[in-house]
XYZ file of C-alpha atoms in Angstrom:
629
model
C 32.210 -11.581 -50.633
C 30.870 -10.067 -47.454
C 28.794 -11.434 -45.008
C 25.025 -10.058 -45.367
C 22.079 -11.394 -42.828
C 19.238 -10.054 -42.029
C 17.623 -9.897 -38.573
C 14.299 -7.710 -36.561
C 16.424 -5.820 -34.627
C 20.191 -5.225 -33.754
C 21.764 -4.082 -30.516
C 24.303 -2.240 -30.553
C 26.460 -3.142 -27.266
C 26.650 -5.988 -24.258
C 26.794 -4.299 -21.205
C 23.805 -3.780 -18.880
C 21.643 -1.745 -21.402
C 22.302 -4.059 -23.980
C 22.314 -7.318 -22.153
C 17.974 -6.385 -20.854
C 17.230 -4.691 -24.361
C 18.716 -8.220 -26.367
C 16.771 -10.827 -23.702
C 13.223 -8.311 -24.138
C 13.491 -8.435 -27.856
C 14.376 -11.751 -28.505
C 11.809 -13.243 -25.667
C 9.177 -11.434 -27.490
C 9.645 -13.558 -30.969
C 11.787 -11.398 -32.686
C 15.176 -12.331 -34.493
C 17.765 -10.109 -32.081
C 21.591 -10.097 -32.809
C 23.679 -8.264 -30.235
C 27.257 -6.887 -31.155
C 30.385 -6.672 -28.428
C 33.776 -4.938 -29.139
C 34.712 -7.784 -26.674
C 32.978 -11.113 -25.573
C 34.501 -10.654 -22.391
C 32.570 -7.533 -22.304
C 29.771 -8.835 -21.588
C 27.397 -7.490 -18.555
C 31.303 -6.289 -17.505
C 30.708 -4.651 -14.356
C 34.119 -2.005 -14.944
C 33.658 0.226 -12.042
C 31.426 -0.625 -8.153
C 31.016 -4.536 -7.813
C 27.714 -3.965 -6.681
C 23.834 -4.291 -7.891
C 21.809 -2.036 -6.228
C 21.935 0.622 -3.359
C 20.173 3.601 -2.833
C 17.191 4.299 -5.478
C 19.051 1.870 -7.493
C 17.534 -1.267 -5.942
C 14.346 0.364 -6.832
C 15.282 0.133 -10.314
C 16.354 -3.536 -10.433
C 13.473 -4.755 -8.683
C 11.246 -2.834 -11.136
C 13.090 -4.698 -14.030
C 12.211 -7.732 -12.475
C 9.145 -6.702 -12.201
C 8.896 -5.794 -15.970
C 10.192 -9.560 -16.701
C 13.834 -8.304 -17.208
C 17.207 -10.485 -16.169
C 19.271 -8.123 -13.906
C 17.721 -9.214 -10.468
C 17.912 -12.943 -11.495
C 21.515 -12.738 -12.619
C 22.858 -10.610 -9.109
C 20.881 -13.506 -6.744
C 22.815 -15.963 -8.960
C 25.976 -14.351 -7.975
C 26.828 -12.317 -5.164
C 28.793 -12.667 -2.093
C 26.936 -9.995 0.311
C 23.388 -8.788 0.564
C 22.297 -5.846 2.229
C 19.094 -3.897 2.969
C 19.894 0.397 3.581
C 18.536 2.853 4.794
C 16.183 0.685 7.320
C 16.613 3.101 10.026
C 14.452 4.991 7.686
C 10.755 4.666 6.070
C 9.993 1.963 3.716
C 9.634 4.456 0.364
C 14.151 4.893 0.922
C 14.645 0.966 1.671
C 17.104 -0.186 -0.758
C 18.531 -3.488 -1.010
C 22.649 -3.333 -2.106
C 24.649 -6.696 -3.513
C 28.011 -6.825 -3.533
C 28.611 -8.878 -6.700
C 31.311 -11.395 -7.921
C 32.040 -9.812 -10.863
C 33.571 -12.370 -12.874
C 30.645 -14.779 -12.064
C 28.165 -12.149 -12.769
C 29.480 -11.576 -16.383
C 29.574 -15.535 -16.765
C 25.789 -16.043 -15.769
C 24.613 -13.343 -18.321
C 26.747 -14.611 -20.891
C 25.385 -18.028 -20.704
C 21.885 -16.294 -20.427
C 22.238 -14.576 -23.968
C 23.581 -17.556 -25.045
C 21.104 -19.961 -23.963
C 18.188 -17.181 -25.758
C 16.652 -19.096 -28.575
C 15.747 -16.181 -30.842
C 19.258 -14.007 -29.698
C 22.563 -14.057 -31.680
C 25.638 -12.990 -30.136
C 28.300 -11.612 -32.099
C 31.802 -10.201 -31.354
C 32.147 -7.649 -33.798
C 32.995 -3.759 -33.872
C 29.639 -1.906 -35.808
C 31.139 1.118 -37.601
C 27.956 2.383 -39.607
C 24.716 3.010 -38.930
C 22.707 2.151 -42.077
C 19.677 4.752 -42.725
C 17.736 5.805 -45.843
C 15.796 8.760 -46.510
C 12.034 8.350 -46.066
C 10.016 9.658 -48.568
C 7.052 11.855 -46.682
C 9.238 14.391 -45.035
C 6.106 17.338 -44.955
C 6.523 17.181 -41.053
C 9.213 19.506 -40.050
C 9.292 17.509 -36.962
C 9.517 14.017 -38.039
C 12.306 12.182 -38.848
C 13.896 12.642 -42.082
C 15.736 9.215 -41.910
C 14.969 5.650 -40.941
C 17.233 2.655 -40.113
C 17.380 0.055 -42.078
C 20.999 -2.037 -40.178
C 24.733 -1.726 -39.390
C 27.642 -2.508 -40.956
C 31.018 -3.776 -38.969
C 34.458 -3.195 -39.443
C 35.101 -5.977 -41.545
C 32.826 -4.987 -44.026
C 30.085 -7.217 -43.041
C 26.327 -5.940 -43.103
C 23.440 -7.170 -40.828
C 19.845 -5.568 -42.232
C 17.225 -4.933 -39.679
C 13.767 -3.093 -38.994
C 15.280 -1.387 -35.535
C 18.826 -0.537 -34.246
C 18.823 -0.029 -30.117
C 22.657 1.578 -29.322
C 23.884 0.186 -26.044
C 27.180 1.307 -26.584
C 28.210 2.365 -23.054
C 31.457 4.395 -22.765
C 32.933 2.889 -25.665
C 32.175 5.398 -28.010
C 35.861 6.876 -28.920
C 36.951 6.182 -25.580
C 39.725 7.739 -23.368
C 41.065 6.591 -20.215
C 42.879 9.185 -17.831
C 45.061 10.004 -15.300
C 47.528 12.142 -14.834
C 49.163 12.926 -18.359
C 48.209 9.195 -18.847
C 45.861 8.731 -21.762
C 44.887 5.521 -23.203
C 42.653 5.286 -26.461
C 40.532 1.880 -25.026
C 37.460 1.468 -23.583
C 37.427 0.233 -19.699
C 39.472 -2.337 -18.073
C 41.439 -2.440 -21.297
C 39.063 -3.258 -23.824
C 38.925 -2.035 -27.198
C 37.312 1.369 -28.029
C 34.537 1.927 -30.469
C 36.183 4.167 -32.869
C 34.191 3.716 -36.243
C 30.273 4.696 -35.008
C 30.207 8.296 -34.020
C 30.797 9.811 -37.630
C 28.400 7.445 -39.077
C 25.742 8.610 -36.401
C 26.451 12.678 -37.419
C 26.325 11.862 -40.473
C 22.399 10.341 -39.774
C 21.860 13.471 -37.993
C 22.399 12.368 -34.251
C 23.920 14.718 -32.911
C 27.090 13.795 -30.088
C 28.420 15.246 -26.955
C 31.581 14.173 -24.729
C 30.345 12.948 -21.297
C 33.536 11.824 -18.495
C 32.737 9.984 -15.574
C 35.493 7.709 -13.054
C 36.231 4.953 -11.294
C 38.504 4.520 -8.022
C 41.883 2.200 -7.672
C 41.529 -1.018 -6.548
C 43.720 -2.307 -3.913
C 45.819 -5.752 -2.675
C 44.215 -7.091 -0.262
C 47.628 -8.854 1.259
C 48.951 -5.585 1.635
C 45.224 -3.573 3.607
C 45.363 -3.477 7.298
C 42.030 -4.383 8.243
C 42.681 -4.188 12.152
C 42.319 0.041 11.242
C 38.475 -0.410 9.949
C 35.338 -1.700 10.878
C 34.365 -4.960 9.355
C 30.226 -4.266 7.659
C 29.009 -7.766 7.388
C 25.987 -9.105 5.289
C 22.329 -9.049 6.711
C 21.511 -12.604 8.268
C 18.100 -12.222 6.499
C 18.763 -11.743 2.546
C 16.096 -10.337 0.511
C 16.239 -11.710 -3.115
C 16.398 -8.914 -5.671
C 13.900 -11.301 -7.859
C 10.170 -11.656 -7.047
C 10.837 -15.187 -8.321
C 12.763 -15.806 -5.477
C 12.717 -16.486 -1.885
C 15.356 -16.632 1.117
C 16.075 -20.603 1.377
C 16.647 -20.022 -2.974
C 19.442 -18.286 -2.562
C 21.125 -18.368 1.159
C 24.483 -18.481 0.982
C 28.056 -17.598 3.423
C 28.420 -13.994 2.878
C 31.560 -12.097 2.049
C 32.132 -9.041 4.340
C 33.233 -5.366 3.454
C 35.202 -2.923 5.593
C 34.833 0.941 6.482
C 37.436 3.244 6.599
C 37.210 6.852 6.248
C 39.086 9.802 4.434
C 41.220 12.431 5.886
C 40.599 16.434 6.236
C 42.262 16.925 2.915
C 39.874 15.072 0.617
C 38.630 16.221 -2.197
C 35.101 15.498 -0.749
C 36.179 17.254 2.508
C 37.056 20.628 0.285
C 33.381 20.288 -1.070
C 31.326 19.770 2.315
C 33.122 21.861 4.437
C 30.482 20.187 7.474
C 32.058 17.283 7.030
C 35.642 16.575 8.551
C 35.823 13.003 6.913
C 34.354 11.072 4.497
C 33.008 7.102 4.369
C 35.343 5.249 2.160
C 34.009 0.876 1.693
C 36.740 -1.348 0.634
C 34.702 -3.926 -0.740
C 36.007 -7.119 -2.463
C 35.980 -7.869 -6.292
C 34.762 -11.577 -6.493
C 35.264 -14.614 -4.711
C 38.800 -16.098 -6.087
C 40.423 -12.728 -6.495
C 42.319 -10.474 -3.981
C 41.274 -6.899 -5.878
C 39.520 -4.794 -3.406
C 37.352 -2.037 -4.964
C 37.869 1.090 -3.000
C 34.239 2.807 -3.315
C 34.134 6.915 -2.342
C 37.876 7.790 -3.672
C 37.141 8.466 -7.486
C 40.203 9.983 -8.914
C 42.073 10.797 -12.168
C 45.287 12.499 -10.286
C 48.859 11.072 -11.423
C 49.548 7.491 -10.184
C 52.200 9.149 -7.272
C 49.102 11.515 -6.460
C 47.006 8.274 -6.156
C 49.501 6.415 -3.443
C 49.549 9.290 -1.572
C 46.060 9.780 -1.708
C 45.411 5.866 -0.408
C 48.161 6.207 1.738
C 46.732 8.716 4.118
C 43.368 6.225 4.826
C 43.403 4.147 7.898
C 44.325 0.772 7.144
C 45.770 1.217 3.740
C 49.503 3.242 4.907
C 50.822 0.860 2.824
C 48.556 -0.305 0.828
C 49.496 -1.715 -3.386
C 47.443 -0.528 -6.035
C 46.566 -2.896 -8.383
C 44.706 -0.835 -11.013
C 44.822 3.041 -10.610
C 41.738 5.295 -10.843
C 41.216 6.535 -13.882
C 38.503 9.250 -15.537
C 36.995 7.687 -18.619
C 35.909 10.012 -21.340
C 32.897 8.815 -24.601
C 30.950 9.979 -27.021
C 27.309 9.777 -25.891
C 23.882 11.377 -27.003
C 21.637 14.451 -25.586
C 18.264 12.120 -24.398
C 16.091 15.264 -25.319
C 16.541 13.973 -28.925
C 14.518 10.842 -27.746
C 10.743 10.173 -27.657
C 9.574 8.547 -23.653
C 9.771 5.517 -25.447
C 13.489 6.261 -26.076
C 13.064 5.958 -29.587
C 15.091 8.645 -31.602
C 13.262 11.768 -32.559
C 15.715 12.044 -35.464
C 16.113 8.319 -37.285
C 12.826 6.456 -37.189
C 13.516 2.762 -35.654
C 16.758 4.050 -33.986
C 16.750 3.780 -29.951
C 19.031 4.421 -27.533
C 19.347 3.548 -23.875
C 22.531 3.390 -21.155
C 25.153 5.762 -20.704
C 24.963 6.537 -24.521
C 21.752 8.682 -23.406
C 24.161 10.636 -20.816
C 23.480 8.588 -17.598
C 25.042 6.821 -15.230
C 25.207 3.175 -13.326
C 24.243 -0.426 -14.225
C 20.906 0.061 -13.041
C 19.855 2.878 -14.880
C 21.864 1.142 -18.024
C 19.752 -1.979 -17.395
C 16.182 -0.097 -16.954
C 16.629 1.828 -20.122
C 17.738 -1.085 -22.147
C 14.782 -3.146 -20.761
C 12.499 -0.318 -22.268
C 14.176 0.026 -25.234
C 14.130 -3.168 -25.842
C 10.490 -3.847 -25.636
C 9.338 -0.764 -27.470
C 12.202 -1.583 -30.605
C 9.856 -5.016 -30.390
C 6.536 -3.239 -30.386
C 7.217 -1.027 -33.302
C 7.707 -3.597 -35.553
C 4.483 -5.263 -34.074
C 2.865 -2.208 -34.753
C 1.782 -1.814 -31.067
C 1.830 1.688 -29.139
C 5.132 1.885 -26.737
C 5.412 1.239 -23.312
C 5.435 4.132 -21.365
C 6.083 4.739 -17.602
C 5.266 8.133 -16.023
C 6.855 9.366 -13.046
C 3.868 7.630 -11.049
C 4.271 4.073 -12.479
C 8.006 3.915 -11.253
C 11.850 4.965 -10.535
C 11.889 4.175 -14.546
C 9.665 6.419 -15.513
C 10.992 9.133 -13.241
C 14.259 8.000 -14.636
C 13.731 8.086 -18.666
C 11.636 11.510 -17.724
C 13.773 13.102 -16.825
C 16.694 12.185 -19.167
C 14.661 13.274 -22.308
C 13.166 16.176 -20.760
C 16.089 17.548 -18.898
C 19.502 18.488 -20.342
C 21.850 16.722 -18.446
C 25.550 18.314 -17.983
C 27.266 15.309 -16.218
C 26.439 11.730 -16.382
C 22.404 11.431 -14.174
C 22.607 9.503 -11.545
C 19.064 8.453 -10.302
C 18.320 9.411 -6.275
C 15.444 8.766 -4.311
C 14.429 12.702 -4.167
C 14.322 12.722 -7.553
C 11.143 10.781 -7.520
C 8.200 12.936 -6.190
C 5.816 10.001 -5.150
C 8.457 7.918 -3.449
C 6.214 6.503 -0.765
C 4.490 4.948 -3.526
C 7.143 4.175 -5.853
C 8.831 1.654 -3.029
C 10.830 -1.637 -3.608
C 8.438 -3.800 -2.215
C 6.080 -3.091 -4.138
C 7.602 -2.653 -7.432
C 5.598 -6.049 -8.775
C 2.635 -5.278 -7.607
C 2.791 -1.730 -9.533
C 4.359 -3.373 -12.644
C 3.825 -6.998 -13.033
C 0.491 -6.481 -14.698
C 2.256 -4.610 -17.371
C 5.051 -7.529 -17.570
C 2.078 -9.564 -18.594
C 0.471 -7.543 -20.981
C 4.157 -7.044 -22.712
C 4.519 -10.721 -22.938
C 7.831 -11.258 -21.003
C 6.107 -12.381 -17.947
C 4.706 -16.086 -18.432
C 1.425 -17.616 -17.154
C 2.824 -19.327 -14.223
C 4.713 -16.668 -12.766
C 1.801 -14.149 -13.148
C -0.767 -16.629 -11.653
C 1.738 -16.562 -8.561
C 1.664 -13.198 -8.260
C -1.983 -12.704 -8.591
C -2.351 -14.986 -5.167
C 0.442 -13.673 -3.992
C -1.980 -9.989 -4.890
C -4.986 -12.048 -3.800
C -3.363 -12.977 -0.349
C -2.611 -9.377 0.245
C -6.067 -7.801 -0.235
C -7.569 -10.462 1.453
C -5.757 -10.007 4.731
C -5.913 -5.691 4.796
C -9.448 -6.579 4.027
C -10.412 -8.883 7.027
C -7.772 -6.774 9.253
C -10.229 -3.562 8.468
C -13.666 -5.598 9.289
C -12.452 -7.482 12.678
C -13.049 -5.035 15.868
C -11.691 -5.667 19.016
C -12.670 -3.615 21.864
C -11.556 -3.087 25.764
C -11.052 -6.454 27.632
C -8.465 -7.265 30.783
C -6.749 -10.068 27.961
C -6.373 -7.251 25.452
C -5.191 -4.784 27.326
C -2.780 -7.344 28.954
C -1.554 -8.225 25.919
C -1.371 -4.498 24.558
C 0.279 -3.927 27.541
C 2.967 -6.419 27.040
C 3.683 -4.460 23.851
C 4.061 -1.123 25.685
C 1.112 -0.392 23.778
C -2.033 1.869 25.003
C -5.368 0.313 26.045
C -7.514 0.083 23.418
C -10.672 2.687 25.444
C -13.525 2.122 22.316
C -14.287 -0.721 19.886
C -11.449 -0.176 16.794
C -10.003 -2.455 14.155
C -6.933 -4.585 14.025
C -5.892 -2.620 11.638
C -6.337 0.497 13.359
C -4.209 -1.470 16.212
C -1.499 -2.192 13.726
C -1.154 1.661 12.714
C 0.111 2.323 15.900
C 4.138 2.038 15.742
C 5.169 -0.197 17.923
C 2.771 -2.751 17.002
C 3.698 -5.479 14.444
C 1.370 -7.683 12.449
C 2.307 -10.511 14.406
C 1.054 -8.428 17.459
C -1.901 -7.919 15.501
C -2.819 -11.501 14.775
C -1.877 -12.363 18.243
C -4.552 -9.476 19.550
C -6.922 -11.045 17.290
C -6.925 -14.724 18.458
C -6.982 -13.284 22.140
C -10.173 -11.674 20.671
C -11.234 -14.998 19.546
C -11.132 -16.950 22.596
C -12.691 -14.024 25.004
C -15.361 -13.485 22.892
C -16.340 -16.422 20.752
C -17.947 -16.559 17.408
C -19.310 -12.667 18.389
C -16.959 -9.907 19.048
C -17.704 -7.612 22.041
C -20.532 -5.579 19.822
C -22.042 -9.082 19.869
C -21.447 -9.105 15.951
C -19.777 -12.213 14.240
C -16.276 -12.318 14.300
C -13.884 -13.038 11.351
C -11.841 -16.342 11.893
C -7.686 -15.799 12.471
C -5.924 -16.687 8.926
C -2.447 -17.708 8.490
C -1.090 -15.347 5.879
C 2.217 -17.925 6.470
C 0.453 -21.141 5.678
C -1.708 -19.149 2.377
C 1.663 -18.526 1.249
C 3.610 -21.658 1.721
C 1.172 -23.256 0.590
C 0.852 -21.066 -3.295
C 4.714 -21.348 -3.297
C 4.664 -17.358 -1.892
C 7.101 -15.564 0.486
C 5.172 -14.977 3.568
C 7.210 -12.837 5.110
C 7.433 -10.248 2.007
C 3.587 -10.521 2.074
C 3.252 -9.669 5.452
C 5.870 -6.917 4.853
C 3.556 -5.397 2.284
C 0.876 -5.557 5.050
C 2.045 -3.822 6.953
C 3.305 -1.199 4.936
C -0.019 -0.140 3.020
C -2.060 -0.276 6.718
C 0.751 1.787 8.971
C 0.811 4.446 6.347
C -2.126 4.445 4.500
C -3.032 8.200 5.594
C 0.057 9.436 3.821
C -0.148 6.825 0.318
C -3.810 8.428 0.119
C -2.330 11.454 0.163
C 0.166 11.023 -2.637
C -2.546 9.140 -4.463
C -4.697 12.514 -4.883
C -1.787 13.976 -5.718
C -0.870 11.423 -8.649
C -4.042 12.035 -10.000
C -3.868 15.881 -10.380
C 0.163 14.814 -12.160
C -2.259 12.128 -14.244
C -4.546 15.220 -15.451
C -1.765 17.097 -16.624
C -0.160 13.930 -18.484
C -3.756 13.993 -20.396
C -3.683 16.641 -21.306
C -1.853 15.870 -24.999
C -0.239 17.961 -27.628
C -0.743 17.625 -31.217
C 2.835 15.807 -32.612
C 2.707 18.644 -35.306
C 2.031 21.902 -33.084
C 4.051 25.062 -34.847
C 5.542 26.926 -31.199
C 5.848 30.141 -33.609
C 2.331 30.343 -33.342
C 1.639 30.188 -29.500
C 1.604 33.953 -28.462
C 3.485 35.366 -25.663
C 5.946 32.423 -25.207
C 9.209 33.660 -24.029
C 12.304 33.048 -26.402
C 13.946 30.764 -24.011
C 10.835 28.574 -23.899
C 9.625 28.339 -27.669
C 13.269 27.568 -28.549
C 13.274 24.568 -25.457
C 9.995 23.571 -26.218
C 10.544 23.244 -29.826
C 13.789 21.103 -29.397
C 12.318 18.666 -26.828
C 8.926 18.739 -28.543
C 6.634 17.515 -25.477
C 4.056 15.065 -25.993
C 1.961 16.281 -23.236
C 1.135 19.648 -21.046
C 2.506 17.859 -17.491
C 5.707 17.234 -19.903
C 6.244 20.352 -21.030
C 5.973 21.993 -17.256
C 9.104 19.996 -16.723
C 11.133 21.191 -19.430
C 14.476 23.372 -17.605
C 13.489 26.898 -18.961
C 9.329 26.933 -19.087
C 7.877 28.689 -16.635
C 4.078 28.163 -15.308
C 3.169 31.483 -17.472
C 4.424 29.740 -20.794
C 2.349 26.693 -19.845
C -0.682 28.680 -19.107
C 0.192 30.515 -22.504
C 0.209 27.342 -24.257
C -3.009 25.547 -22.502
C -4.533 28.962 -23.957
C -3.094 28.543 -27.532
C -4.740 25.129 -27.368
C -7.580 25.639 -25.497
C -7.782 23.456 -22.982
């Protein structure tokens, strides 16, 4: 007899998607069991050895914002930190970890593990399980809903919601050369059985390729040709739980080399004579060096040559070639925002199954898919993001609104209101929401509320103390290579100015303090010097984040108001709803091109649709008509 269980919801798939949509449904009370071709597949980090990086970091702090696991798990275990971009404004900083892989898989594992109300289970799932449900008068509602999976042995596991986290597993190839191997990454078994059964429900399947670059022996690199990149001496955490002293550790280093005039990247930017190429290591207790910038699926001679020609690595061993990787995967315009399929009710989907690419964007996608598989069976609306909440919502957005060609990578010009959407602030913009979810807990949300508290508090007082023009002052000013202060101003209009930092600031306004008393030079009370530092300490805070976030929302306030106006026109349009059941036939004078997009993707709101590749502002303004707004 077969094995037959019954659980809320099954996840389809370990890796990054899988690993945040498992933890969000089982920490919010529902019976979870996860699937893996491959235990050692777990959170397997097959290509960069890295959390983070441009736009990316944005994404993983706004998981752990959310309450997900990915920032937790990459303070636990990596061997560099790194903050980019910093020669640059605050809305591009992104924080970059190398990661030791091995350990980073470990930590998650035992993470799942450890999950109360979360099975693991190494098992291939072959069939999606659906039935036919019975009101079917919508022409665009789902025809089918899930009801579980069955595995290759036979076994079947009955459920209210399926999420599919299945990666690049999906009938995978691995290529190069005339090389082909039927397995899924590093190896590991492909998932062969689940893309008929998912036609068969109606999803339909495209092929998606993406690569990965050789790794090299580091006994046999030349490191006296490159130029060693060492760790920050100050490392952020990637977890608002965290702070500096938590996770200080000796940091690994990584070395720059560069390409030749031959490249392939050289043939595509013709401006560009070489390339950066980062050899950056694996792990801790392993000698495989990940070269990152020299993707490739040539033939394995083509390959030696290739790393051959780099400074520092004429004679360099390969221990794993490059290799393309080609899977079954999904079109995301099928899927609802709340990545919920428009085709199978209680089917979701999240990860490179919905045609993107990276851990981070795996991880954020999962996260949401994991909460909203929990709040449809709690009968609750779906979480949500819009393009102003976060890089997520700019990130889901665009997947099930664009058609993707090639696996979407998520960049910081992709995100319109980036000097809102920064790192640092990625808790206070989503922590709230955390809460309400349930996957942030009482203590850690009373934290941040000082932590929120402290901040206010602070930009408050700084805009209601004046200073005004006094030898001390303008000493002190001075000292900073700073201009005299000529009328009565603010600190805070002090601490605008660019080459003053808040610790100038407070300094200028204890200087106040002793020249002019309890009174300021108007003669009206003065507002006591506060240590932001000791507030902090004291509520278990990091000070110096807070007073990083100070001094990001007074310098460029001007310029946040600004995209604040504009978020609300974008919130307007977002509004401004369209009925689920809207026939496009009927909307005159829509173009061809747009009724057929329109009526694929099937927009839930007006700002939506004026995304959609293929609608012009006239077909909008035809359809505003049609519905009379």
């Amino acid at each position: 007899m077969n094995v037959e269980e019954t659980y809320d919801i099954v996840i389809i798939g370990a890796g990054h998607a899988g690993c945040e949509a498992s933890l969000a449904a089982a920490r919010l009370g529902f019976e979870t069991i996860m699937f893996t071709v491959s235990m050692d597949s777990v959170a397997l980090m097959p290509c960069n050895p890295n959390i983070g990086g441009s736009s990316k970091g944005h994404l993983v702090r706004e998981i752990d914002a959310l309450g997900g696991e990915m920032g937790k798990n990459i303070d636990k275990t990596f061997i560099q930190s790194k903050m980019l971009n910093v020669s640059k404004g605050p809305a591009v900083h992104s924080l970059r970890a190398q990661a030791d892989k091995g350990e980073y898989t470990k930590q998650m594992r035992m993470t799942l593990m450890r999950e109360p109300h979360l099975t693991v289970r190494q098992a291939e799932v072959t069939e999606l399980l659906t039935e036919e449900l019975a009101d079917t008068s919508d022409p665009s509602a789902p025809k089918r809903r899930v009801v579980g999976v069955k595995t290759f042995s036979g076994a079947v596991y009955h459920a209210k919601a399926v999420v599919l986290c299945t990666g690049v597993y999906l009938k995978a190839r691995c290529i190069y050369g005339d090389t082909i191997y039927e397995t899924g990454p590093n190896g590991l078994m492909a998932a062969t059985g689940l893309s008929a059964s998912l036609i068969a429900a109606g999803v339909g399947l495209r092929r998606f390729k993406t690569g990965t670059p050789p790794r090299i022996d580091r006994k046999s690199v030349d490191f006296s040709k490159m130029a060693e990149q060492k760790g920050d001496e100050h490392i952020q955490p990637f977890s608002f739980t965290n702070r500096e002293e938590d996770i200080m550790r000796d940091q690994i280093s990584c070395w720059l080399t560069y390409t030749n005039e031959i490249e392939d990247k050289v043939m595509k930017f013709p401006d560009k004579t070489r390339h950066q190429l980062f050899l950056e290591p694996e792990g801790e207790f392993t000698d495989e060096m990940y070269l990152d910038g020299l993707s490739s699926s040539m033939p394995e001679d083509v390959q030696y040559r290739m790393v051959h020609s780099v400074p520092g690595l004429e004679h360099a061993k390969i221990v794993r070639p490059a290799y393309a990787i080609e899977y079954d995967c999904i079109s995301a315009t099928t899927l609802k925002p709340s990545l919920e399929s428009k085709v199978v009710d209680g089917l979701f989907s999240a990860g490179q199954m919905n045609g993107s690419s990276g851990y981070e964007e795996a991880g954020a996608q999962g996260l949401i898919a994991g909460i909203n598989a929990a709040r449809k069976l709690a009968d609750k609306d779906p979480v949500v993001l819009s393009r102003s909440d976060g890089y997520i919502g700019v990130l889901i957005d665009d997947l099930v609104t664009k058609e993707t060609r090639e696996p979407y990578r998520m960049m910081t010009s992709r995100a319109e209101y980036r000097l809102l959407l920064r790192q640092d602030n990625a808790d206070l913009r989503l922590t709230d929401i955390g809460y309400e979810v349930g996957l942030i807990d009482d203590e850690r949300y009373a934290k941040f509320c000082k932590k929120r508290e402290i901040i206010e508090a602070e930009i408050e007082r700084l805009n209601n103390t004046f200073v005004g023009a006094n030898k001390k002052l303008q000493e002190f000013l001075e000292s900073r290579d700073s201009m005299p202060i000529a009328t009565r101003v603010t600190l805070a209009d002090v601490l605008k100015r660019p080459e003053m930092s808040y610790n100038d600031v407070v300094r200028l306004g204890e200087i106040a303090e002793e020249v002019y008393g309890k009174q300021d030079a108007e003669g009206e009370e003065a507002v006591k010097t506060v240590s932001v530092e000791e507030a902090a300490e004291a509520a278990g805070l990091d000070g110096q984040e807070i007073i990083r976030q100070i001094e990001i929302q007074i310098k460029y306030e001007g310029y946040i108001e600004r995209q604040k106006s504009q978020v609300e026109h974008f919130r307007k349009m977002e509004q401004k709803k369209i009925p689920a059941d809207i026939n496009y036939a009927d909307v005159k004078n829509l173009r061809i091109e747009a009724r057929q997009k329109l009526e694929e993707i099937r927009p839930v709101s007006i700002g939506q649709a004026s995304r959609i590749s293929g609608v012009s502002p006239a077909d909008i303004s035809m359809l505003m008509i049609h519905l009379k707004m």
